[in-house]
Short mmCIF file of C-alpha atoms and ligand atoms in Angstrom, two decimals:
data_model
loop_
_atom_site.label_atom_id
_atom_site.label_comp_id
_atom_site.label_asym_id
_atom_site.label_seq_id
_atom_site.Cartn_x
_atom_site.Cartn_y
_atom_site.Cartn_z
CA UNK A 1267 0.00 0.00 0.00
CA UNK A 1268 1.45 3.08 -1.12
CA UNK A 1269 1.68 6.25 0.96
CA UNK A 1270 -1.22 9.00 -0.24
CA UNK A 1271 0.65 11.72 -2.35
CA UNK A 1272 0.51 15.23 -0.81
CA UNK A 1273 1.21 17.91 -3.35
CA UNK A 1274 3.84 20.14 -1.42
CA UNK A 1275 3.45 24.44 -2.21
CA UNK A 1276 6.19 25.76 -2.86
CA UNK A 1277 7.50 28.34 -0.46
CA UNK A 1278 8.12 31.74 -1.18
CA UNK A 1279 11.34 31.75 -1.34
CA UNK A 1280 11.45 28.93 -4.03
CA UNK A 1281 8.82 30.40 -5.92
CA UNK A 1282 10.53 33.37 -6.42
CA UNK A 1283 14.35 31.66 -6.89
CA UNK A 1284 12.17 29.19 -10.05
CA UNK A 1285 10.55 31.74 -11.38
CA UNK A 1286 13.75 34.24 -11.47
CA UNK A 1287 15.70 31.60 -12.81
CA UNK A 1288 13.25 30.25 -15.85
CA UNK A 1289 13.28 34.15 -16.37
CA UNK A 1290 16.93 34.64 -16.27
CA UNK A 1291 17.42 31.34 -18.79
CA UNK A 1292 14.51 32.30 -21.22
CA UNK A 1293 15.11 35.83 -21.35
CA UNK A 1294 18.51 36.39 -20.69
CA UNK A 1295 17.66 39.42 -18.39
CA UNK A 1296 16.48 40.20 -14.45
CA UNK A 1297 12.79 40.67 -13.71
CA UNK A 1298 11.82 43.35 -12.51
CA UNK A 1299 10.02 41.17 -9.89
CA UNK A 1300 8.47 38.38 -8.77
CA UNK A 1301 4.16 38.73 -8.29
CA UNK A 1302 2.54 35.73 -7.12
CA UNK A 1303 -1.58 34.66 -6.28
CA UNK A 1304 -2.94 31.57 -4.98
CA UNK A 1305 -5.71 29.22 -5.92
CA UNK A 1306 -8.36 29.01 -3.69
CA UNK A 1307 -10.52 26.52 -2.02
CA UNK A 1308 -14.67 27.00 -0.99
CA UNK A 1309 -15.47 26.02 2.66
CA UNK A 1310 -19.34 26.48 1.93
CA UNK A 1311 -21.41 28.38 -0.38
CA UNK A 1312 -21.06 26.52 -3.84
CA UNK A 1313 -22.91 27.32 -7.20
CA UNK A 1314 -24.30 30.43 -5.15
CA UNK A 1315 -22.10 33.27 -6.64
CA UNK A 1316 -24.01 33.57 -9.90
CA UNK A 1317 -27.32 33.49 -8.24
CA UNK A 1318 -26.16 36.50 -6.16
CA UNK A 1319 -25.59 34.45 -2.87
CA UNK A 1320 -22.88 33.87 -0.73
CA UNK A 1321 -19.81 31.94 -0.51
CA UNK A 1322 -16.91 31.26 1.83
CA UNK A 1323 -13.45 30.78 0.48
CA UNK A 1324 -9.78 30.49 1.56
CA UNK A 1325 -7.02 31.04 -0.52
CA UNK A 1326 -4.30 27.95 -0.74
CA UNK A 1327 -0.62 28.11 0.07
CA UNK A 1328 -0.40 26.46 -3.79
CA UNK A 1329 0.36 29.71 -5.68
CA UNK A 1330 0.92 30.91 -9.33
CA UNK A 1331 4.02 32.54 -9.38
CA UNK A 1332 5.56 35.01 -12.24
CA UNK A 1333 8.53 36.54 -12.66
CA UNK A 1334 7.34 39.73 -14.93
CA UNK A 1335 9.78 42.60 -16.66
CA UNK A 1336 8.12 45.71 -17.98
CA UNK A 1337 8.99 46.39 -21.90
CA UNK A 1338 8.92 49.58 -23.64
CA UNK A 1339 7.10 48.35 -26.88
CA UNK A 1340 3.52 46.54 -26.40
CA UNK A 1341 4.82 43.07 -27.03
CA UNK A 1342 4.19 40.07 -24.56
CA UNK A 1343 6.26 36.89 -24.27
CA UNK A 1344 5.36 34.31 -21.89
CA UNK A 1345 7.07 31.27 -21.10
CA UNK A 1346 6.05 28.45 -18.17
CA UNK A 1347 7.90 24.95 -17.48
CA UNK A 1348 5.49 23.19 -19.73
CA UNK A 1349 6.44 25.17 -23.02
CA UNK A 1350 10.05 26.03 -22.25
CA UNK A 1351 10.80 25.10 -25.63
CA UNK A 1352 8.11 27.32 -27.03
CA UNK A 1353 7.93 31.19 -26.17
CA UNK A 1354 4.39 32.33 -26.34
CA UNK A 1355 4.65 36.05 -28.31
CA UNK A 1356 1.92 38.17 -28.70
CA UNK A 1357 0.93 42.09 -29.36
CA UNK A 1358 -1.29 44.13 -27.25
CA UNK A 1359 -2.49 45.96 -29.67
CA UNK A 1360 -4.10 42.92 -31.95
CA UNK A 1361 -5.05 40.54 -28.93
CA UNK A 1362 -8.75 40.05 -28.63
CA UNK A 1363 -11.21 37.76 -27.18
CA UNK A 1364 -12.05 33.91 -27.81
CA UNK A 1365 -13.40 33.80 -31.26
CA UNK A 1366 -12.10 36.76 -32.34
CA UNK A 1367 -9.04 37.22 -35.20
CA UNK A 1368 -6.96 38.16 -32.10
CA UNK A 1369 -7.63 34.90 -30.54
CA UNK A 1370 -4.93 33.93 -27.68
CA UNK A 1371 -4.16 30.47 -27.26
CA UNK A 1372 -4.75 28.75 -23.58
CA UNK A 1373 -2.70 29.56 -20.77
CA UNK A 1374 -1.35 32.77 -22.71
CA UNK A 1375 -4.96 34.11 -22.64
CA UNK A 1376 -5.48 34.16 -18.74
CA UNK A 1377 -2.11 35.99 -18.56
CA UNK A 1378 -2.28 38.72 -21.95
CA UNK A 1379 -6.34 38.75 -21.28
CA UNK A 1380 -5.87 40.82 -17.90
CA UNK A 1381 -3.94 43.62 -19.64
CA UNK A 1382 -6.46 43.58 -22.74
CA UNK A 1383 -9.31 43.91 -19.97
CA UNK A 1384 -7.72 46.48 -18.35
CA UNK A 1385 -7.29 48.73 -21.22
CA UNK A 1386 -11.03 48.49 -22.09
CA UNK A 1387 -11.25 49.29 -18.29
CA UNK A 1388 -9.48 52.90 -19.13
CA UNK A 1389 -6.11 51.98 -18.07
CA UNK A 1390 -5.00 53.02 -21.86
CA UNK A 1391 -1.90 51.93 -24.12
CA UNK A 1392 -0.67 49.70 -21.11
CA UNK A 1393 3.30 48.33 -21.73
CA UNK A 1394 4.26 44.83 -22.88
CA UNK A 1395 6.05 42.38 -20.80
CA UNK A 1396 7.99 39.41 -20.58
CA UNK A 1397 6.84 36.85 -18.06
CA UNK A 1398 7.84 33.28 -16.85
CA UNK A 1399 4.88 31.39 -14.75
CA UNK A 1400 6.06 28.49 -12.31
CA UNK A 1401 2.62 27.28 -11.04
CA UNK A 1402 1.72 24.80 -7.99
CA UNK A 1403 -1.55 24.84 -8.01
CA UNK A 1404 -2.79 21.57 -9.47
CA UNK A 1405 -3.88 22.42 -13.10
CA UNK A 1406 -7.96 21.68 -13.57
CA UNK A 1407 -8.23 19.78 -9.95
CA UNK A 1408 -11.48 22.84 -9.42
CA UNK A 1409 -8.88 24.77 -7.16
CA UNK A 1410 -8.83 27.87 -9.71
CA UNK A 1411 -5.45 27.45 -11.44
CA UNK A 1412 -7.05 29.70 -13.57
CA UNK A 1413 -7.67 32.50 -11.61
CA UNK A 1414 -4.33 32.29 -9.73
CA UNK A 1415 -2.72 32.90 -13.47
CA UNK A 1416 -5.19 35.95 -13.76
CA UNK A 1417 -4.29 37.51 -10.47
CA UNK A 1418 -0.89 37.47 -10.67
CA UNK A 1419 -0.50 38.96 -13.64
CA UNK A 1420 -2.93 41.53 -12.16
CA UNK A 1421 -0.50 42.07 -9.20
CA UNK A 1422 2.41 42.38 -11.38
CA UNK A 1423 0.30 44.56 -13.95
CA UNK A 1424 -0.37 47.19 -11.19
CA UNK A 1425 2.70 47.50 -10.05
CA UNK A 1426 5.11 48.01 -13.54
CA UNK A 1427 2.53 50.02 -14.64
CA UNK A 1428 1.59 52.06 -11.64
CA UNK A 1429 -2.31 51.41 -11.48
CA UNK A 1430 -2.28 52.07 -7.91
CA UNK A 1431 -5.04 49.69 -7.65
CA UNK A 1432 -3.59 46.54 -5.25
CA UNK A 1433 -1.65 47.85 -2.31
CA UNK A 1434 0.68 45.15 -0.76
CA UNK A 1435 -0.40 42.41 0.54
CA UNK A 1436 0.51 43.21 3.92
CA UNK A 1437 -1.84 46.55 3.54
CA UNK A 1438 -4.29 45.76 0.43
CA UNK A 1439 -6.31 48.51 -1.36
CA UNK A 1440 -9.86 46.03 -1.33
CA UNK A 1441 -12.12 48.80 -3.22
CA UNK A 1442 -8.80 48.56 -5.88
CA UNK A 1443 -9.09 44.85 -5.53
CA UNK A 1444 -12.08 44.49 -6.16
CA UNK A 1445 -11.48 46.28 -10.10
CA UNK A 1446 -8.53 43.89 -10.22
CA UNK A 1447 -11.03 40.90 -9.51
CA UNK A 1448 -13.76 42.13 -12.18
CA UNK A 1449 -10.48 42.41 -14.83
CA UNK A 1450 -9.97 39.01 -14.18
CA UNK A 1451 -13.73 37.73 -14.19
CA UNK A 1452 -13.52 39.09 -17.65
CA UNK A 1453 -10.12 37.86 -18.75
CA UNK A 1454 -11.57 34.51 -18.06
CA UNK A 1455 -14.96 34.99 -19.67
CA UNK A 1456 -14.49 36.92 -22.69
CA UNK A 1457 -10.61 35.70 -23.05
CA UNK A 1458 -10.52 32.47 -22.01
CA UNK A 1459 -14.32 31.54 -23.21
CA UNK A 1460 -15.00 29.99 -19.65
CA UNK A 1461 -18.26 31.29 -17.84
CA UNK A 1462 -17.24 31.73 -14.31
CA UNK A 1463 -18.47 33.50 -11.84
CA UNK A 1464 -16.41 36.43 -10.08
CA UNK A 1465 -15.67 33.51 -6.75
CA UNK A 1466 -12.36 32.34 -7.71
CA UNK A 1467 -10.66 35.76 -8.29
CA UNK A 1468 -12.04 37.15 -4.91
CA UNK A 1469 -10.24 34.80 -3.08
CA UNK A 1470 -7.03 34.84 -4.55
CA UNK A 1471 -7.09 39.39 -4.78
CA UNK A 1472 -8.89 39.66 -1.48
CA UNK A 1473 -8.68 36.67 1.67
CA UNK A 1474 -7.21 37.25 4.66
CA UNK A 1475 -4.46 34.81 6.10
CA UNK A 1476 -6.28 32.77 8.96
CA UNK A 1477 -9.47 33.45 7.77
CA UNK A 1478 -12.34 32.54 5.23
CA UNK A 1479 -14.08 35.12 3.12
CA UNK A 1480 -17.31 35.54 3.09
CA UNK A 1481 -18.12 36.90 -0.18
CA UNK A 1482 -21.77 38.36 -1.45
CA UNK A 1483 -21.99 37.65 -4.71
CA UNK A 1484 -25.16 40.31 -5.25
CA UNK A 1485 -22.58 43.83 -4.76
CA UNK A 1486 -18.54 42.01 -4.14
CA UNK A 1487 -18.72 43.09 -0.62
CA UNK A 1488 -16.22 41.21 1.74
CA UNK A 1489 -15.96 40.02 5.12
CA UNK A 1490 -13.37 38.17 7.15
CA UNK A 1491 -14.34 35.18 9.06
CA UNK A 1492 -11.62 33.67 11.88
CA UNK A 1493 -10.55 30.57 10.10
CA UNK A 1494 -7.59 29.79 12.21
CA UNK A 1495 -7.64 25.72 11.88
CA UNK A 1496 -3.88 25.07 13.22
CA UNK A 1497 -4.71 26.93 16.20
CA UNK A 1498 -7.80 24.83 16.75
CA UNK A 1499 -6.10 21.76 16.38
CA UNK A 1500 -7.77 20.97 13.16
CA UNK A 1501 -6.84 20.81 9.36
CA UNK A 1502 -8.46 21.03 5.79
CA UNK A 1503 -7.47 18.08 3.99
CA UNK A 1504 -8.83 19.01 -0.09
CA UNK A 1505 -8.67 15.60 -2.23
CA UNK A 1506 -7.89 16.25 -5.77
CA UNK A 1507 -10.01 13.41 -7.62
CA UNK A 1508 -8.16 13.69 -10.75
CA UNK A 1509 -11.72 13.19 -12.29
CA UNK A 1510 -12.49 14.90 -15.63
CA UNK A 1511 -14.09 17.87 -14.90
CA UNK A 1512 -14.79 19.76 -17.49
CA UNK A 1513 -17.32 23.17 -17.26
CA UNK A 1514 -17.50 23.62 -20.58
CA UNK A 1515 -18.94 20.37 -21.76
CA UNK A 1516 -22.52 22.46 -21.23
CA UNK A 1517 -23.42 21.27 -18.18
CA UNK A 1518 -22.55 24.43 -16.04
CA UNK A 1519 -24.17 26.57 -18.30
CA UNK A 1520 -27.15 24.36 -18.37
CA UNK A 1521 -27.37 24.89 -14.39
CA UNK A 1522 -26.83 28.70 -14.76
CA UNK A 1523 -29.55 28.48 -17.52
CA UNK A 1524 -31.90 26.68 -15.34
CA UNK A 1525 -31.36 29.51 -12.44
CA UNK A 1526 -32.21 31.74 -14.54
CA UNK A 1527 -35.52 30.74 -15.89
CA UNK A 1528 -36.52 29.66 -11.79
CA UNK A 1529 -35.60 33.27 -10.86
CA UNK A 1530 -37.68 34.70 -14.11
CA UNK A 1531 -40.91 32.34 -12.92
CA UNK A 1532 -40.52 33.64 -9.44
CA UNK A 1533 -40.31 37.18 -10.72
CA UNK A 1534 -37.17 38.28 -8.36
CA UNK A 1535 -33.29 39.14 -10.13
CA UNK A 1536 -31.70 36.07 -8.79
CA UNK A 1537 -32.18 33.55 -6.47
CA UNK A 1538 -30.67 35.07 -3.40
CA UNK A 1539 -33.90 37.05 -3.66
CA UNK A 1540 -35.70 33.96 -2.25
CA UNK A 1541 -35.44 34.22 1.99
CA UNK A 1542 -35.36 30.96 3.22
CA UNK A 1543 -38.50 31.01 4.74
CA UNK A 1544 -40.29 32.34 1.58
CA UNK A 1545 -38.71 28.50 0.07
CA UNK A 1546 -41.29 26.16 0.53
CA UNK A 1547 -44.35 29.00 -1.50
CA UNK A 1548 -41.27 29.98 -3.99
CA UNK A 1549 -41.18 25.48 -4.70
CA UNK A 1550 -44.80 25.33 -5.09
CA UNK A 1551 -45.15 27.90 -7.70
CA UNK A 1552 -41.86 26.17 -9.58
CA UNK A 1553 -44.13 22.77 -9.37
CA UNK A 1554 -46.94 24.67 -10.52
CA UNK A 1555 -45.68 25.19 -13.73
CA UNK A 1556 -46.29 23.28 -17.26
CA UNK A 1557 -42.89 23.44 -18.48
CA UNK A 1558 -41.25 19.95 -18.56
CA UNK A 1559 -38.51 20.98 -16.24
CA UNK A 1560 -40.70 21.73 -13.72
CA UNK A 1561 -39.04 19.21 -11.23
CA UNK A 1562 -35.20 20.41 -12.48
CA UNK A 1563 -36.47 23.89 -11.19
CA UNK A 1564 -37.65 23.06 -7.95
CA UNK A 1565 -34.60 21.05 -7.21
CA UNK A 1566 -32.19 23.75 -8.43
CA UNK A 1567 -33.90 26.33 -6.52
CA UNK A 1568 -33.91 24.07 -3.28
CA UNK A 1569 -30.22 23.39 -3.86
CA UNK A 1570 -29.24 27.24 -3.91
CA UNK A 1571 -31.76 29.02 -1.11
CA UNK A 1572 -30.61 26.51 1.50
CA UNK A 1573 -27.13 27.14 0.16
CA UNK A 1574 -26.71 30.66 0.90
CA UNK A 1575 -29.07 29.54 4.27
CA UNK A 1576 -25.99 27.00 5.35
CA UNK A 1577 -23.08 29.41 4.26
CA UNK A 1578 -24.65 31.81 6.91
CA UNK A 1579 -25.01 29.65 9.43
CA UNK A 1580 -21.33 28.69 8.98
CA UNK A 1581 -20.59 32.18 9.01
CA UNK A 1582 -22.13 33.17 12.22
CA UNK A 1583 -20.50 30.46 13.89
CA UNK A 1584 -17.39 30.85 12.88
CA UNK A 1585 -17.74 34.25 14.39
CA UNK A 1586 -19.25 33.37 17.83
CA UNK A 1587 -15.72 33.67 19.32
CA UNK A 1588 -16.21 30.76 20.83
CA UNK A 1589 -13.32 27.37 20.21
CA UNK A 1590 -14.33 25.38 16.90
CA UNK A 1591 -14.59 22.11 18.98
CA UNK A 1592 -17.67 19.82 20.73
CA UNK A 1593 -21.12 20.87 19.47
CA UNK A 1594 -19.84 23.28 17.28
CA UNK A 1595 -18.00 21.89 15.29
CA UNK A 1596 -20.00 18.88 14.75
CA UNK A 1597 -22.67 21.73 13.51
CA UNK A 1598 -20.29 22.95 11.11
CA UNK A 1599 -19.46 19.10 9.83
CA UNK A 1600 -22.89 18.51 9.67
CA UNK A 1601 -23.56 21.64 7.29
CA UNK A 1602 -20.62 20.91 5.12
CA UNK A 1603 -22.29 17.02 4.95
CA UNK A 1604 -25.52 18.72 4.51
CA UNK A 1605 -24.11 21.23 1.14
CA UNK A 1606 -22.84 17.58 -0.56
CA UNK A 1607 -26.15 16.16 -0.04
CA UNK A 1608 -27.80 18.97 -1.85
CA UNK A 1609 -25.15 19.22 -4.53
CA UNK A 1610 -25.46 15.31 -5.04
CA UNK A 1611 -28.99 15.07 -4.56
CA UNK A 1612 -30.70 18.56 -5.92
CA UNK A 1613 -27.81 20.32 -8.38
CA UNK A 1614 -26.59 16.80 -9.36
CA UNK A 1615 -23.20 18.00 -9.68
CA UNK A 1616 -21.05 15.23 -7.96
CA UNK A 1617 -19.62 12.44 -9.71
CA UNK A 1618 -18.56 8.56 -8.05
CA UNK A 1619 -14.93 9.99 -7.21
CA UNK A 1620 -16.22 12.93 -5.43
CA UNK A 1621 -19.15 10.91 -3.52
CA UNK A 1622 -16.48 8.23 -2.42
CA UNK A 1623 -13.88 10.36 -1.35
CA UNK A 1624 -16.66 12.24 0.57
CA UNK A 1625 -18.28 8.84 2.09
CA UNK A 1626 -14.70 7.78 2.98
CA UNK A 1627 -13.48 10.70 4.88
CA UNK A 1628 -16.63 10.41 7.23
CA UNK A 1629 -16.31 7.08 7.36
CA UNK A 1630 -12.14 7.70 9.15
CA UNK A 1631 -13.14 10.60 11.06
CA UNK A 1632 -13.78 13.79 9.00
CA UNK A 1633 -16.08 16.11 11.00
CA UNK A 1634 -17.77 17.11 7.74
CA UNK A 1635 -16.41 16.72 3.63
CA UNK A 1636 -18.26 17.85 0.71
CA UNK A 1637 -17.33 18.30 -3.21
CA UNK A 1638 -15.96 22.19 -3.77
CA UNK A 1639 -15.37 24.20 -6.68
CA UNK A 1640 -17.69 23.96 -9.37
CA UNK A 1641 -18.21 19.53 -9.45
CA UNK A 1642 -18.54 16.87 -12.07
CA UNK A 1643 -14.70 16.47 -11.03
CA UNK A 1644 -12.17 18.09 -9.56
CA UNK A 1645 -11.70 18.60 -5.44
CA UNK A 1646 -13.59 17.45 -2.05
CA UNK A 1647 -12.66 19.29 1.44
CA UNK A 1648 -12.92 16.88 4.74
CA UNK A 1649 -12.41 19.12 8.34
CA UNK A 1650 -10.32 17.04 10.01
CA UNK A 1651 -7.95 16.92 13.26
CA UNK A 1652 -4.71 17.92 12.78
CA UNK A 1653 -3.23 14.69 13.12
CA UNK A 1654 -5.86 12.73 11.74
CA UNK A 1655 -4.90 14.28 7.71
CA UNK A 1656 -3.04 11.09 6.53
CA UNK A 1657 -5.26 8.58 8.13
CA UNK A 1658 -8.39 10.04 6.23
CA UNK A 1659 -6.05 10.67 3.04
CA UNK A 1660 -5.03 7.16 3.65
CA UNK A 1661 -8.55 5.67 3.66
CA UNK A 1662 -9.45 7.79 0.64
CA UNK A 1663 -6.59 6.58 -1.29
CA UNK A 1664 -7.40 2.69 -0.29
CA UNK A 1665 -11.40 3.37 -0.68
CA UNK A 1666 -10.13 4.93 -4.51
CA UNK A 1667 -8.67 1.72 -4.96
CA UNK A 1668 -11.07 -0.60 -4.17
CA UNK A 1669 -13.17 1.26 -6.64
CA UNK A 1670 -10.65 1.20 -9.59
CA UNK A 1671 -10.56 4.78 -10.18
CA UNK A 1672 -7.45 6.78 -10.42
CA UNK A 1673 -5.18 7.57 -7.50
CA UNK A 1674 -6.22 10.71 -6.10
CA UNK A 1675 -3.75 13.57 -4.56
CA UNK A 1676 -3.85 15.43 -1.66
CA UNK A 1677 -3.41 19.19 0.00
CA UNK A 1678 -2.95 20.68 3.51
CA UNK A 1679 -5.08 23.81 3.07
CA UNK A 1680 -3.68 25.83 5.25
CA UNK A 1681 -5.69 29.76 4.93
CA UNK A 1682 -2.86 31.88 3.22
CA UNK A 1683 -2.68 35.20 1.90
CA UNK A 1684 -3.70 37.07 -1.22
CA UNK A 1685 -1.87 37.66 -4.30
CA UNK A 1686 1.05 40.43 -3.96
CA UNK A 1687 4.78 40.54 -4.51
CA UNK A 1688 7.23 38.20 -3.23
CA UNK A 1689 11.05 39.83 -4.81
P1 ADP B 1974 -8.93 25.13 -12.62
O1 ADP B 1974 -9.00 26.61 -12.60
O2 ADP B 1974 -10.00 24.48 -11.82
O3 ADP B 1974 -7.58 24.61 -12.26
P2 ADP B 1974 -9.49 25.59 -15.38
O4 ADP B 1974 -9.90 24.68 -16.48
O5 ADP B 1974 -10.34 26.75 -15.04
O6 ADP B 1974 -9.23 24.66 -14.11
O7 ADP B 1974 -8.05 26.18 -15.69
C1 ADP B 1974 -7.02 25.35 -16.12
C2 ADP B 1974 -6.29 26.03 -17.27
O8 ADP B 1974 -5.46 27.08 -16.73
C3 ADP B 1974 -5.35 25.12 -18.00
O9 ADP B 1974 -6.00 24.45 -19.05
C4 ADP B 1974 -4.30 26.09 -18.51
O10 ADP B 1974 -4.75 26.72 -19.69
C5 ADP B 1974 -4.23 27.14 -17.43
N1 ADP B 1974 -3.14 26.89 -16.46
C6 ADP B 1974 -3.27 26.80 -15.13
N2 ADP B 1974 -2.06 26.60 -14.53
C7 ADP B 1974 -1.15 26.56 -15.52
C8 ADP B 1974 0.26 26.36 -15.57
N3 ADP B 1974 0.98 26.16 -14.47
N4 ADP B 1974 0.88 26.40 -16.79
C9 ADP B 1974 0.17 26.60 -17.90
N5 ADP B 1974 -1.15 26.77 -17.92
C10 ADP B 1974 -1.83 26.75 -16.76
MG1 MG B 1975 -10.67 27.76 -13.28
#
């Protein structure tokens, strides 16, 4: 039986030495510095943010890191340890958006995208750059590679070209953050042709080390919830499945779609309109209706109001002051168990690898797992004790086995800071 594979973070300090020397061997010249963000990881609160609700991530020690130099012409070159051989060159001035003649191919168009978006945000006639990316946050495992690639070129972006719009990350501008994070939403829609919702990019621009964010989806407003698991003697063990997950196979638009036309029926803006006690009248009328996806509405609906209900409740317990052990913490276990049973049962977004990992982390002592991130795929979270992590990853693993599906990988998710500069 072979030991469950934890996927280290780099630390700072090697982040910043591999990206400054992929920089230095690629470009033959010294960055001007080393930007890095992190991908990010939802306690609670899933497939609420386009409906206006609330979530609740941290961001991950795992971290994108790039080591940027400013140009004086409006030419970008990128390079990353996957396509050393190959150095990505493009122009800011014909760069445009998927589908477009300008077209930017994959990873190039999370990086390029944020300058293009920031020029049609009035930051005008921005400067090229050349930039070398050493990423290690897993790539497509639902913990927002993605967005870590958009905000830290938006780190780096501010700073070389003065936009005054991050701070540090010791003292970060949020209100300038917050523009940042709606630069990035659109890199990755319009850019990158994926359409996410702005939960990702919050998290890496604007958590709080120690703490969860509790983000409102309806106006980007923030707040920071205590989240200190070492110093409760507890831990965050996130399973990477390794399951395809793909959100662009039509399935997370179809769910989006589906919110929608409940939220038109029900005659509010979006879902978060519904107060949990207005659910069960709000489920009748869905029933009530004559369209064939009468029942998909009702269990969509149900799936998102007691969401946002459960992220709450997390929320104010979190902030009760009081230690996150006995009867507390088996109440927030038992609303993390509670948001997989609704994903798996009423969004039917879970897949076998997520529901076993899930199943098995209970079943070795988790105080509460449940899928994250957006589903069909990618991570689970299990709240465990500190020195209980490799047992449960252990169990996982074996319980993976048994079923013949791929060996999964593990993280500590340890609540780490937002994006800034590291050198
Ligand atoms: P997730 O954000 O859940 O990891 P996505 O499909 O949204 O998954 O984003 C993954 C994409 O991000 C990859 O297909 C690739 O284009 C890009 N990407 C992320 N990390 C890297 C990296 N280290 N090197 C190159 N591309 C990367
Ligand atoms: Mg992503």
């Amino acid at each position: 039986n072979d030991a469950p594979v934890f996927a280290p973070a780099l630390s700072p300090k090697e982040g910043a030495e591999a990206a400054t020397a992929l920089f230095r061997e690629v470009f033959e010249a010294e960055p001007d510095g080393v930007w890095y963000a992190p991908g990010r990881v939802n306690i609670i609160g899933e497939h609420t943010d386009y409906n206006g609700g609330l979530a609740l991530p941290i961001a991950l020690p795992h971290r994108a890191h790039l080591a940027l130099r400013r140009r004086k012409d409006r030419v970008v070159r990128l390079v990353s340890p996957q396509t050393r051989e190959k150095v990505d060159v493009m122009d800011l001035d014909t760069i445009g958006p998927k589908g477009t003649p300008g077209e930017v191919a994959h990873w190039a168009s999370y990086i390029a995208g944020v300058a293009w978006s920031l020029e049609r945000d009035g930051f005008e006639n921005l400067p090229g750059f050349d930039a070398a990316l050493v990423s290690c946050v897993p790539l497509g495992g639902g913990l927002s590679s993605s967005a870590a690639l958009e905000c830290s070129a938006a780190v780096a972006i501010d700073e070389v070209a003065h936009l005054g719009l991050a701070g540090t990350a010791q003292e970060p501008d949020d209100a300038g953050r917050a523009r940042l994070v709606a630069n990035c939403v659109r890199t990755e829609n319009e850019m990158a042709g994926a359409p996410t919702g702005g939960m990702d990019q919050s998290a890496s621009l604007r958590c709080r080390e120690g703490h969860a964010l509790e983000l409102d989806c309806r106006d980007g407003s923030v707040t920071h919830v205590p989240f200190d698991l070492a110093a409760e003697g507890l831990a965050l063990l996130v399973i990477d499945t390794k399951a395809k997950h793909s959100l662009d196979d039509g399935q997370y638009g179809a769910r989006r779609a589906a919110c929608e036309r409940a939220a038109e029926i029900l005659g509010v803006e979006l879902l978060a309109d519904i107060a949990i006690e207005d659910l069960p009248g709000a489920l009748d009328r869905l029933s009530a209706t004559d369209g064939d996806d009468a029942d998909e509405l009702v269990k969509r609906t149900r799936h998102v109001v007691t969401e946002i209900d459960r992220t709450r409740r997390l929320v104010a317990l979190l902030q009760d002051g009081r230690p996150l052990r006995g009867e507390k913490l088996a109440e927030a276990g038992r609303l993390m168990d509670a948001s997989h049973e609704s994903l798996r049962m009423d969004y039917e977004c879970t897949c076998p690898e997520l529901d076993v990992a899930v199943e098995a982390a209970r079943a070795a002592g988790a105080h509460g797992a449940r899928m994250t991130g957006g589903g069909f795929g990618g991570s689970a979270i299990a709240l465990v004790d500190a020195d209980a992590g490799h047992d449960v990853a252990r169990a996982v693993a074996d319980a993976y086995r048994r079923e013949g599906f791929n060996p999964p990988a593990f993280l500590d998710a340890v609540p780490a800071a937002p994006a800034g500069r590291l050198a």
